Amino acid sequence: VHALLMVFGAVMPAFVGLANWLIPMMIGAPDMALPRMNNWSFWILPFAFSMLIMTLLLPGGAPAGGWTLYPPLVLQTGDAFPFMVFAIHLMGVSSIMGSINVIVTILNMRAPGMTLMKMPVFTWMILVVQFLLVFSLPVITVALVLLMFQRSYGATFFDVSQGADPLLWQHLFWIFGHPEVYVLILPGFGIISEVLPTFSRKPLFGYPFVVFSGASIGLVGFGVWAHHMFAAGLG
């Protein structure tokens, strides 16, 4: 898991920088709408990933619980726990700042004559992704705050012996985690929808259907998180 995070941490700032360079160029804008916020969102990200990787060096080793951080296992983590929580919070702050910037840029800074239905498909998919991030990241933020209060201050949000619901963390995590799947794949859909028409020298067939299908995927993605909870016994 940490090896994957190291690779992701090295690639993600470059991807964010590339997207922030491509989007203004594709919609005819001179720059991002909020350049200072753009700068902050970019530089917070490598710092946050570095902090997460540093948990390998702390007493007790890397955080337990796998990438889903299921309690009670993750609550037994040593000194790495607060570093992990803070690093994930910083990643969320970076992503939300970047998302707000991209949304404002796409909605307010398009070239004259470029309506929403004339934008490149890649731009549409990136716009959907930003809304997914803005609405899903606060959920994992709240979940991690609850986890931190139980770990550090004796709260009982996930303590089954105190009457807590054992599925609460799974619900909170996957309400974030399922939209996150589409955060990763929708830009790929947009890239394919740009590359294939370009190299086949044919216009994209059914542009409105492609756009609305991407938006619908983002919307439906918030309502079907429970299929990740395979062993939970839900009907």
CSV table of C-alpha atoms in Angstrom, one decimal:
chain,number,residue,atom,x,y,z
A,1,VAL,CA,0.0,0.0,0.0
A,2,HIS,CA,2.8,2.4,0.9
A,3,ALA,CA,4.6,1.6,-2.3
A,4,LEU,CA,1.5,2.5,-4.3
A,5,LEU,CA,1.1,5.7,-2.3
A,6,MET,CA,4.7,6.7,-3.0
A,7,VAL,CA,4.2,6.3,-6.7
A,8,PHE,CA,0.8,8.1,-6.5
A,9,GLY,CA,2.4,10.9,-4.5
A,10,ALA,CA,5.1,11.4,-7.1
A,11,VAL,CA,2.7,11.4,-10.0
A,12,MET,CA,-0.3,13.2,-8.6
A,13,PRO,CA,1.2,16.7,-8.4
A,14,ALA,CA,2.3,16.4,-12.0
A,15,PHE,CA,-1.2,15.3,-13.0
A,16,VAL,CA,-2.8,18.2,-11.1
A,17,GLY,CA,-0.4,20.7,-12.8
A,18,LEU,CA,-1.1,19.1,-16.2
A,19,ALA,CA,-4.9,19.4,-15.7
A,20,ASN,CA,-4.6,23.0,-14.6
A,21,TRP,CA,-2.6,23.8,-17.7
A,22,LEU,CA,-4.9,21.9,-20.1
A,23,ILE,CA,-8.2,23.2,-18.8
A,24,PRO,CA,-7.7,26.9,-19.5
A,25,MET,CA,-6.2,26.1,-22.9
A,26,MET,CA,-9.2,23.9,-23.9
A,27,ILE,CA,-11.8,26.5,-22.9
A,28,GLY,CA,-9.8,29.5,-24.2
A,29,ALA,CA,-9.1,31.1,-20.8
A,30,PRO,CA,-5.9,33.0,-20.1
A,31,ASP,CA,-5.3,31.2,-16.8
A,32,MET,CA,-7.0,29.6,-13.8
A,33,ALA,CA,-9.6,31.8,-12.1
A,34,LEU,CA,-7.9,31.7,-8.7
A,35,PRO,CA,-4.1,31.5,-9.3
A,36,ARG,CA,-3.2,31.9,-5.6
A,37,MET,CA,-5.5,29.1,-4.6
A,38,ASN,CA,-4.1,27.1,-7.5
A,39,ASN,CA,-0.6,27.5,-6.1
A,40,TRP,CA,-1.6,26.5,-2.6
A,41,SER,CA,-3.6,23.4,-3.7
A,42,PHE,CA,-0.6,22.3,-5.8
A,43,TRP,CA,2.1,22.6,-3.1
A,44,ILE,CA,0.1,21.3,-0.2
A,45,LEU,CA,-0.2,17.9,-2.1
A,46,PRO,CA,3.5,16.8,-2.1
A,47,PHE,CA,3.9,17.9,1.5
A,48,ALA,CA,0.9,15.8,2.5
A,49,PHE,CA,2.1,12.7,0.7
A,50,SER,CA,5.5,13.2,2.2
A,51,MET,CA,4.0,13.3,5.6
A,52,LEU,CA,2.0,10.1,4.9
A,53,ILE,CA,5.1,8.3,3.7
A,54,MET,CA,7.0,9.4,6.8
A,55,THR,CA,4.7,7.2,8.9
A,56,LEU,CA,6.8,4.3,7.8
A,57,LEU,CA,9.6,5.7,10.0
A,58,LEU,CA,7.7,6.3,13.2
A,59,PRO,CA,7.6,3.9,16.2
A,60,GLY,CA,5.0,1.2,15.6
A,61,GLY,CA,5.4,1.2,11.9
A,62,ALA,CA,2.9,2.1,9.2
A,63,PRO,CA,-0.8,2.6,10.1
A,64,ALA,CA,-2.8,-0.6,10.4
A,65,GLY,CA,-6.1,-1.3,8.8
A,66,GLY,CA,-5.3,-1.3,5.1
A,67,TRP,CA,-6.3,1.4,2.8
A,68,THR,CA,-9.9,1.3,4.1
A,69,LEU,CA,-8.7,2.0,7.7
A,70,TYR,CA,-11.3,-0.2,9.2
A,71,PRO,CA,-11.7,0.0,13.0
A,72,PRO,CA,-10.9,-1.5,15.4
A,73,LEU,CA,-7.6,-2.5,13.8
A,74,VAL,CA,-6.6,1.0,12.8
A,75,LEU,CA,-7.2,2.3,16.3
A,76,GLN,CA,-4.3,0.0,17.5
A,77,THR,CA,-1.8,2.0,15.3
A,78,GLY,CA,1.1,3.6,17.2
A,79,ASP,CA,2.5,7.1,16.7
A,80,ALA,CA,1.8,7.0,13.0
A,81,PHE,CA,-2.0,7.5,13.5
A,82,PRO,CA,-2.1,11.3,14.0
A,83,PHE,CA,0.3,11.8,11.1
A,84,MET,CA,-1.8,9.7,8.9
A,85,VAL,CA,-5.0,11.6,9.8
A,86,PHE,CA,-3.4,15.0,9.3
A,87,ALA,CA,-1.9,14.0,6.0
A,88,ILE,CA,-5.2,12.8,4.6
A,89,HIS,CA,-6.9,16.0,5.8
A,90,LEU,CA,-4.2,18.0,4.0
A,91,MET,CA,-4.9,16.0,0.8
A,92,GLY,CA,-8.6,16.7,1.2
A,93,VAL,CA,-7.9,20.5,1.6
A,94,SER,CA,-5.7,20.5,-1.5
A,95,SER,CA,-8.3,18.6,-3.5
A,96,ILE,CA,-11.2,20.8,-2.5
A,97,MET,CA,-9.2,24.0,-3.2
A,98,GLY,CA,-8.3,22.7,-6.6
A,99,SER,CA,-11.8,21.6,-7.3
A,100,ILE,CA,-13.3,25.0,-6.5
A,101,ASN,CA,-10.7,26.6,-8.7
A,102,VAL,CA,-11.5,24.4,-11.7
A,103,ILE,CA,-15.2,24.7,-11.2
A,104,VAL,CA,-15.0,28.5,-11.2
A,105,THR,CA,-12.6,28.5,-14.2
A,106,ILE,CA,-14.8,26.3,-16.3
A,107,LEU,CA,-18.1,28.0,-15.5
A,108,ASN,CA,-16.9,31.7,-15.6
A,109,MET,CA,-13.9,31.9,-17.9
A,110,ARG,CA,-14.9,30.1,-21.1
A,111,ALA,CA,-14.1,31.9,-24.4
A,112,PRO,CA,-16.9,34.0,-25.9
A,113,GLY,CA,-19.3,31.7,-27.8
A,114,MET,CA,-18.2,28.5,-26.0
A,115,THR,CA,-21.4,27.3,-24.4
A,116,LEU,CA,-21.4,24.3,-22.0
A,117,MET,CA,-22.5,22.0,-24.8
A,118,LYS,CA,-19.6,23.1,-26.9
A,119,MET,CA,-16.9,22.3,-24.4
A,120,PRO,CA,-14.5,19.4,-25.1
A,121,VAL,CA,-15.7,16.1,-23.5
A,122,PHE,CA,-12.5,16.0,-21.4
A,123,THR,CA,-13.4,19.4,-19.8
A,124,TRP,CA,-16.9,18.1,-19.1
A,125,MET,CA,-15.5,15.0,-17.3
A,126,ILE,CA,-13.1,17.1,-15.3
A,127,LEU,CA,-16.0,19.4,-14.2
A,128,VAL,CA,-18.0,16.4,-13.0
A,129,VAL,CA,-15.0,15.1,-11.1
A,130,GLN,CA,-14.6,18.4,-9.3
A,131,PHE,CA,-18.2,18.2,-8.0
A,132,LEU,CA,-17.6,14.6,-6.9
A,133,LEU,CA,-14.6,15.8,-4.9
A,134,VAL,CA,-16.4,18.8,-3.3
A,135,PHE,CA,-19.3,16.6,-2.1
A,136,SER,CA,-17.4,13.4,-1.2
A,137,LEU,CA,-14.3,14.6,0.6
A,138,PRO,CA,-16.1,16.2,3.5
A,139,VAL,CA,-17.6,12.8,4.3
A,140,ILE,CA,-14.2,11.1,4.8
A,141,THR,CA,-13.0,14.2,6.7
A,142,VAL,CA,-15.8,13.9,9.2
A,143,ALA,CA,-15.2,10.1,9.5
A,144,LEU,CA,-11.5,10.7,10.2
A,145,VAL,CA,-12.4,13.3,12.9
A,146,LEU,CA,-14.7,10.8,14.6
A,147,LEU,CA,-11.9,8.2,14.4
A,148,MET,CA,-9.4,10.6,15.8
A,149,PHE,CA,-11.7,11.5,18.7
A,150,GLN,CA,-12.1,7.8,19.6
A,151,ARG,CA,-8.4,7.1,19.3
A,152,SER,CA,-7.2,10.2,21.2
A,153,TYR,CA,-10.0,11.3,23.5
A,154,GLY,CA,-11.9,8.2,24.4
A,155,ALA,CA,-15.0,8.7,22.3
A,156,THR,CA,-17.1,5.6,21.3
A,157,PHE,CA,-18.3,6.3,17.8
A,158,PHE,CA,-17.1,2.9,16.5
A,159,ASP,CA,-16.9,1.0,19.8
A,160,VAL,CA,-19.4,-1.9,19.5
A,161,SER,CA,-19.0,-2.7,23.2
A,162,GLN,CA,-20.6,0.7,23.9
A,163,GLY,CA,-23.5,0.1,21.6
A,164,ALA,CA,-22.0,1.7,18.4
A,165,ASP,CA,-23.0,0.5,15.0
A,166,PRO,CA,-20.2,-1.7,13.6
A,167,LEU,CA,-21.2,-0.6,10.1
A,168,LEU,CA,-20.9,3.1,10.7
A,169,TRP,CA,-17.3,3.4,9.5
A,170,GLN,CA,-18.0,1.3,6.4
A,171,HIS,CA,-21.0,3.6,5.4
A,172,LEU,CA,-18.9,6.7,5.9
A,173,PHE,CA,-15.9,5.4,4.1
A,174,TRP,CA,-17.7,4.1,1.1
A,175,ILE,CA,-20.0,7.1,0.7
A,176,PHE,CA,-16.7,8.8,0.0
A,177,GLY,CA,-15.0,5.8,-1.6
A,178,HIS,CA,-17.5,5.0,-4.3
A,179,PRO,CA,-17.6,8.5,-5.8
A,180,GLU,CA,-13.8,8.4,-5.6
A,181,VAL,CA,-13.8,5.5,-8.1
A,182,TYR,CA,-15.4,7.8,-10.7
A,183,VAL,CA,-13.0,10.6,-9.8
A,184,LEU,CA,-10.3,8.3,-11.1
A,185,ILE,CA,-12.1,6.9,-14.2
A,186,LEU,CA,-14.1,9.8,-15.6
A,187,PRO,CA,-11.0,11.7,-16.8
A,188,GLY,CA,-10.0,8.6,-18.6
A,189,PHE,CA,-13.3,8.5,-20.3
A,190,GLY,CA,-12.8,12.1,-21.3
A,191,ILE,CA,-9.3,11.4,-22.7
A,192,ILE,CA,-10.6,8.4,-24.8
A,193,SER,CA,-13.5,10.6,-26.1
A,194,GLU,CA,-10.9,13.2,-27.3
A,195,VAL,CA,-8.2,10.9,-28.6
A,196,LEU,CA,-10.3,8.4,-30.7
A,197,PRO,CA,-12.2,11.1,-32.7
A,198,THR,CA,-8.9,12.9,-33.3
A,199,PHE,CA,-7.0,10.0,-34.7
A,200,SER,CA,-9.9,8.4,-36.6
A,201,ARG,CA,-10.6,11.9,-38.1
A,202,LYS,CA,-14.3,11.5,-37.4
A,203,PRO,CA,-16.4,13.7,-35.0
A,204,LEU,CA,-17.6,12.1,-31.8
A,205,PHE,CA,-21.0,10.5,-32.3
A,206,GLY,CA,-23.7,11.4,-29.8
A,207,TYR,CA,-21.8,14.2,-27.9
A,208,PRO,CA,-24.8,15.1,-25.7
A,209,PHE,CA,-25.2,11.5,-24.7
A,210,VAL,CA,-21.6,11.1,-23.8
A,211,VAL,CA,-21.7,14.3,-21.7
A,212,PHE,CA,-25.0,13.5,-19.9
A,213,SER,CA,-23.8,9.9,-19.3
A,214,GLY,CA,-20.7,11.2,-17.5
A,215,ALA,CA,-22.8,13.6,-15.4
A,216,SER,CA,-25.3,10.7,-14.6
A,217,ILE,CA,-22.4,8.4,-13.6
A,218,GLY,CA,-21.3,11.1,-11.1
A,219,LEU,CA,-24.8,11.5,-9.7
A,220,VAL,CA,-25.6,7.8,-9.4
A,221,GLY,CA,-22.2,7.2,-7.9
A,222,PHE,CA,-23.4,8.8,-4.7
A,223,GLY,CA,-26.3,6.3,-4.3
A,224,VAL,CA,-24.7,2.9,-4.7
A,225,TRP,CA,-21.9,2.8,-2.1
A,226,ALA,CA,-23.3,-0.2,-0.2
A,227,HIS,CA,-22.2,-2.8,-2.9
A,228,HIS,CA,-18.6,-2.3,-1.6
A,229,MET,CA,-19.7,-3.7,1.8
A,230,PHE,CA,-19.6,-7.3,0.7
A,231,ALA,CA,-19.5,-9.1,4.0
A,232,ALA,CA,-21.8,-6.7,6.0
A,233,GLY,CA,-25.0,-8.7,5.7
A,234,LEU,CA,-27.0,-5.9,4.2
A,235,GLY,CA,-30.1,-6.8,2.1
